[in-house]
Amino acid sequence: MMACLLEAPLRISVLSEVTATSRHYVDRLFDPDPQNVLQGVIDMKNAVIGNNRQKANLIVLGAVPRLLYLLQQSSSSLELRTECAVVLGSLAMGTENNIKSLVDCHIIPALLQGLLCSDLIFIEACLRCLRTVFISPVTPVQLLYTDPTVIPHLMSLLSRSQHTQEYITQIFAHCCKTPEHQTVLFNHGAIQNIAPLLISPSFKVRMQALKCFSVLAYENAQVSMTLVNVLVDGEQLSQVFVRMMQRDKPIEMQLTAAKCLTYMCRAGAIRTDDNCIVLKTLPCLVRMCSKERLLEERVEGAETLAYLMEPDIELQRIASVTDHLVSMLADYFKYPSSVSAITDIKRLDHDLKHAHELRQAAFKLYASLGSNDEDIRKKITETENMMDRIVSGLSESSIKVRLAAVRCLHSLSRSVQQLRTSFHDHAVWKPLMKLLQNAPDEVLVMASSTLCNLLLEFSPSKEPILESGVIELLCSLTQSDSPALRVNGIWALMNMAFQADQKVKVEIVRALGTEQLFRLLSDPDTNVLMKTLGLLRNLLSTRPHIDQVMSSHGKQIMQAVTLILEGEHSIEVKEQTLCILANIADGNTAKELIMTNDDMLQKIKYYMGHSNVKLQLAATFCISNLIWNEEDGSQERQDKLRDMGFVDILHKLTQASDPNLCDRAKTAMQQYLA
Amino acid sequence: VHIFSQSHLCLVMYQVLKEAVCGLIAVSWLASRPIRIKQARNLSSSSPVVSDSARFSHWTLIESCPAKDSWQAVGIGGRNRIAMSGPSSGCGFLMSVVVHGDLALNEQEKELNQRLKRLYPAVNEQETPLPRSWSPKDKFSYIGLSQNNLRVHYKGHGKTPKDAASVRATHPIPAACGVYYFEVKIISKGRDGYMGIGLSAQGVNMNRLPGWDKHSYGYHGDDGHSFCSSGTGQPYGPTFTTGDVIGCCVNLINNTCFYTKNGHSLGIAFTDLPPNLYPTVGLQTPGEVVDANFGQHPFVFDIEDYMREWRTKIQAQIDRFPIGEREGEWQAMIQKMVASYLVHHSYCATAEAFAKSTDQAVHEELASIKNRQKIQKLVLSGRMGEAIETTQQLYPSLLERNQDLLFMLKVRQFIEMVNGTDSEVRCLGGRSPKSQDCYPGSPRLFNSPVHKASSSQTYQTGTAEVEMELDHFSNGVSESSSNGFLNGSSTHGIDLEECDGDMGEIIIWRQLCGGSQAAIERMIQFGRELQSMSEHLRRERGKNSANKKMLKDAFSLLAYSDPWSSPVGYQLDSIQREPVCSTLNSAILETHNLPKQPPLALSVGQAAQCLSLMARTGSGSCAFASVDDYLH
């Protein structure tokens, strides 16, 4: 209703400007003589070409419904219907508001209906208009899929002419936005129907067909797997794409073909060591990042390249030495350049528009490049002002840039050397902590993951971070709905607790609260469970700490341990739990919590005879701690355990094939001999 | 500045050519008559018509093109000739290999030559040979060569950098390569892997690794640094070692160099390179062995793809060369060129139509053009006797003053007699003299189609040449060519064969002098007259080796039972009429104080000269601006 209110005065003001001629054009559409109507539409066509004001006028004066009526009337001559479609197409070429008006008048169903006509010229006019409407960002894509008969009919029209091919593939390329869309198009034979168009004599058709494949294959294994087996004129599709990446082809074509191959590769349809990836796609994408390319192309090139090599260290290594990529990317941060600001307003505007995009693309690519190889990370951090750029990127207004910057930082934080040096020198923890205060989950996941690395024991940033009140923050993360955030929160706490002061440990337990701790121990996510156990293990290290923690929380901890050992858990989880038990067994007073718990001792016995060596080892460790000679009451414990049959088991384990286990058992046996 | 102006000039030349050629095609719409330009190359090096400015080509414009198929045949024939006329390359090296008698090596050599030809088509190897191997002469003593001078190993002590040793390729990289590339495979990194791959100028100390000295550039395996005429390297790329293939690409257009490792480009290493650099490798410790690939094998890196990019760049530069304010001037010049070309070759109807539609004056009287056209038609149809006669009638003093020309015409007449095409023997051969009625020089025939077509639909749309050919204006000219008589110039060779299959009559025609005894006698008598004319000329004007050879070649035809398939049979090919025709035409024009070459042909020649000059002065872009690319 608000919209209507606002529209009314606007309409009047526009109306007042409408010239008599505009009205005349519309009036002629209502002429009783069809011949006059036709002439009127033709005159209207000539009047609106390239004239946005005239287009707006005609729309305001209600030309669209009338044109649509004439277009749909079966009594209209084919020529009239065609001219109507042409005029509507022309109106659609105007502003976004024009498109909105046309869509509001239900132009899409009307034109789709028109496609059922047999006349090719009319069909082409309808398709041209539909194309213009659908490629506009204001048109809801879903309108293409509401009528299930539309897609198959469009597929059948692909054979009619080069024009139908161009318009239909362009519509598909713009309207395939979700996996569901991909599936619909795939199920209606998009691949078989569009593949031959890749060798069409028309460049536009080839280009649009190629774009179709890039949107169809994106993160879609089904499409990608099908594509690799498609032959076009006896040639494999991947080879057709390779040819389209030749350096004399238009950049748009090279880039889109590289995208197709990238998506096919990421979907598992092409191996990462295939020549078409290593020797063709990757170098092509690196070229797209060069200074000679347009800013848009550089953004797309960098993003696609980042995506291509993300999971593959070999591709990362190759890219890192190709065409000075690492230093080439540094140029992405130089927009708007100081030259453009002074000399050329247009250029400045253009640069500003793309500056964010460029920066985030560069960060993404750096993140991808540095995700595995230490040498590459070193090369990246040594790039001019790199750390400063990341630091300022972390606090940029654009969320995209912040996310990409933190991804980059995360990637680099996997390097021990960088943590020790550049990370500390540039105090990256400061903006990182700031970022963690109030950010969307996406950013939080990356930032907290990075924080985990910064909290590693050898990281010099650990201390200042602790002092900045990070514990509360991390504890709150463990209560998140997102498993990734819970993992990161508890992981960071685990890292923090590793060889920490008593004070820190107490603070962690206090801030987290035992309730939350035990809730995390029953977390459905195994990762969360593992890291929580890891935290417990770190808390329960060095004897005084063990006794202290166990004296206050012994009961709950023992309960939790029993629960896990009895439950259905993976070997790793049980191993971690047995390690906790071994740590408890190392305490002075804490020992008794085990010794007085026969049920627990039976469990340890069971695991000493388990088929998995890791569990045997952990359980043996635990026993070994319990019977250790130099401690008070060791004699009683030894006796009790001998009575329970542990000596026999230990004796058997000294014959074990695993050398570690064998050693551990022998050490334990010596306690009895001493 | 000098080089710039040359490139600039070249760009201008191209713009002229491109538009002029387009102009000629446009003329075909105006005249509504399919016109093709054909660049005919003279196979025989003794061709007497070669002039300074357009040494390489001779132009023919064919009015009333025959069936499309035969046009294509001409096109293909033309290309073949071009391929054949290329200089035989690298003979010295080739010979030495053949002497080895190693079949596999011979194959490799063939592959090398083919690859080099394909990669560097613009290089004239007689002037600037391409590197094919390392030079056994231009190396330090610690370097050993083997495997046809392609494998390099180190044989010094390798204790200090003073023991470094390098070798250069046999030849410097010619600028006309545009983009040059070679690869080196590391067979063994030896003790320390101190290998350097790069470029150096002639005379640079060989007791060093490439890159350490002035005019020397290298990429070193041990540290991955690049050395640009300096003892200290810059971080450049990864290190390299045994099994790696390192490529070095010199871009002679922007004078930069980049390296590749295992097929991956490592980015620009050097800029502002001087000209005439040699591929160079250097080794420094015992056990280091590397193999070069100058094109003997396929390259690991896709250098052809890189070249494609630069070809496209250069061509875009030519296409986008700005005319600026002088657009009007420009168009007028182009139109003049087109018109003068048409007039020169006496396509009077077309010239007239063109001049009319572009508002130009024709600088020669129409009658004069038509006279020349008449003579040209006679020559091109092989009717030399009539051609000489007509020339003498119309230009009384021309041949008297130019005895060499007359001699050449007469020798041609003799050849046409052997062919059975000259009018004198044709009459004797019992063929219908009426065939002369088909003689196409009549103005009526030429004017009518122009008139007719100017009102036709095809003229209006003027979309495709194909449509033009659909026009039914056949003016009897092309029809009369069924015996290869008129359009022989355009349908030589292949046309003959087609006719063989079509008409039995032709078989008779391929007999000596058309198969008539009387004709043979006339021919022999004519030969004697020619002989005495030759002797006369020699007495009067001294020895003329060209004339002597011409006569000898012509008489040699009689030594074979089937002159057409004899080694000298090419003379009977109707394409050989074209240089004769052109020379005569030029001579006539000269008497009228008109240029003996049309400006269009001159600019083609000039563009070609410009390219070779660019090659000599080190402008690499000449590699990607072949004149042929602009002639359709």
CSV table of C-alpha atoms in Angstrom, one decimal, chain A residues 2 11 16 32 40 82 97 122 135 146 191 235 249 263 315 322 350 352 367 398 410 449 485 669:
chain,number,residue,atom,x,y,z
A,2,MET,CA,2.9,2.3,0.8
A,11,ARG,CA,2.7,9.3,-11.8
A,16,SER,CA,2.3,16.2,-16.8
A,32,PRO,CA,-10.6,-0.2,-34.9
A,40,GLY,CA,0.9,2.4,-35.0
A,82,THR,CA,5.6,-10.0,-33.9
A,97,ASN,CA,12.0,0.1,-13.6
A,122,PHE,CA,7.6,-14.4,-33.9
A,135,ILE,CA,19.0,-11.3,-17.6
A,146,THR,CA,6.9,-22.2,-12.5
A,191,ILE,CA,23.9,-31.2,-21.8
A,235,GLU,CA,36.1,-34.5,-29.6
A,249,LYS,CA,40.5,-16.3,-28.1
A,263,TYR,CA,34.2,-26.8,-11.8
A,315,LEU,CA,48.5,-27.1,-8.0
A,322,THR,CA,53.7,-19.3,-12.3
A,350,HIS,CA,35.5,2.5,-11.6
A,352,LEU,CA,36.5,2.4,-6.2
A,367,ALA,CA,44.6,-18.2,1.4
A,398,SER,CA,33.0,-4.8,3.6
A,410,HIS,CA,44.0,-18.5,8.9
A,449,SER,CA,39.9,-21.1,13.9
A,485,LEU,CA,32.0,-22.7,16.3
A,669,MET,CA,56.3,-55.2,35.6
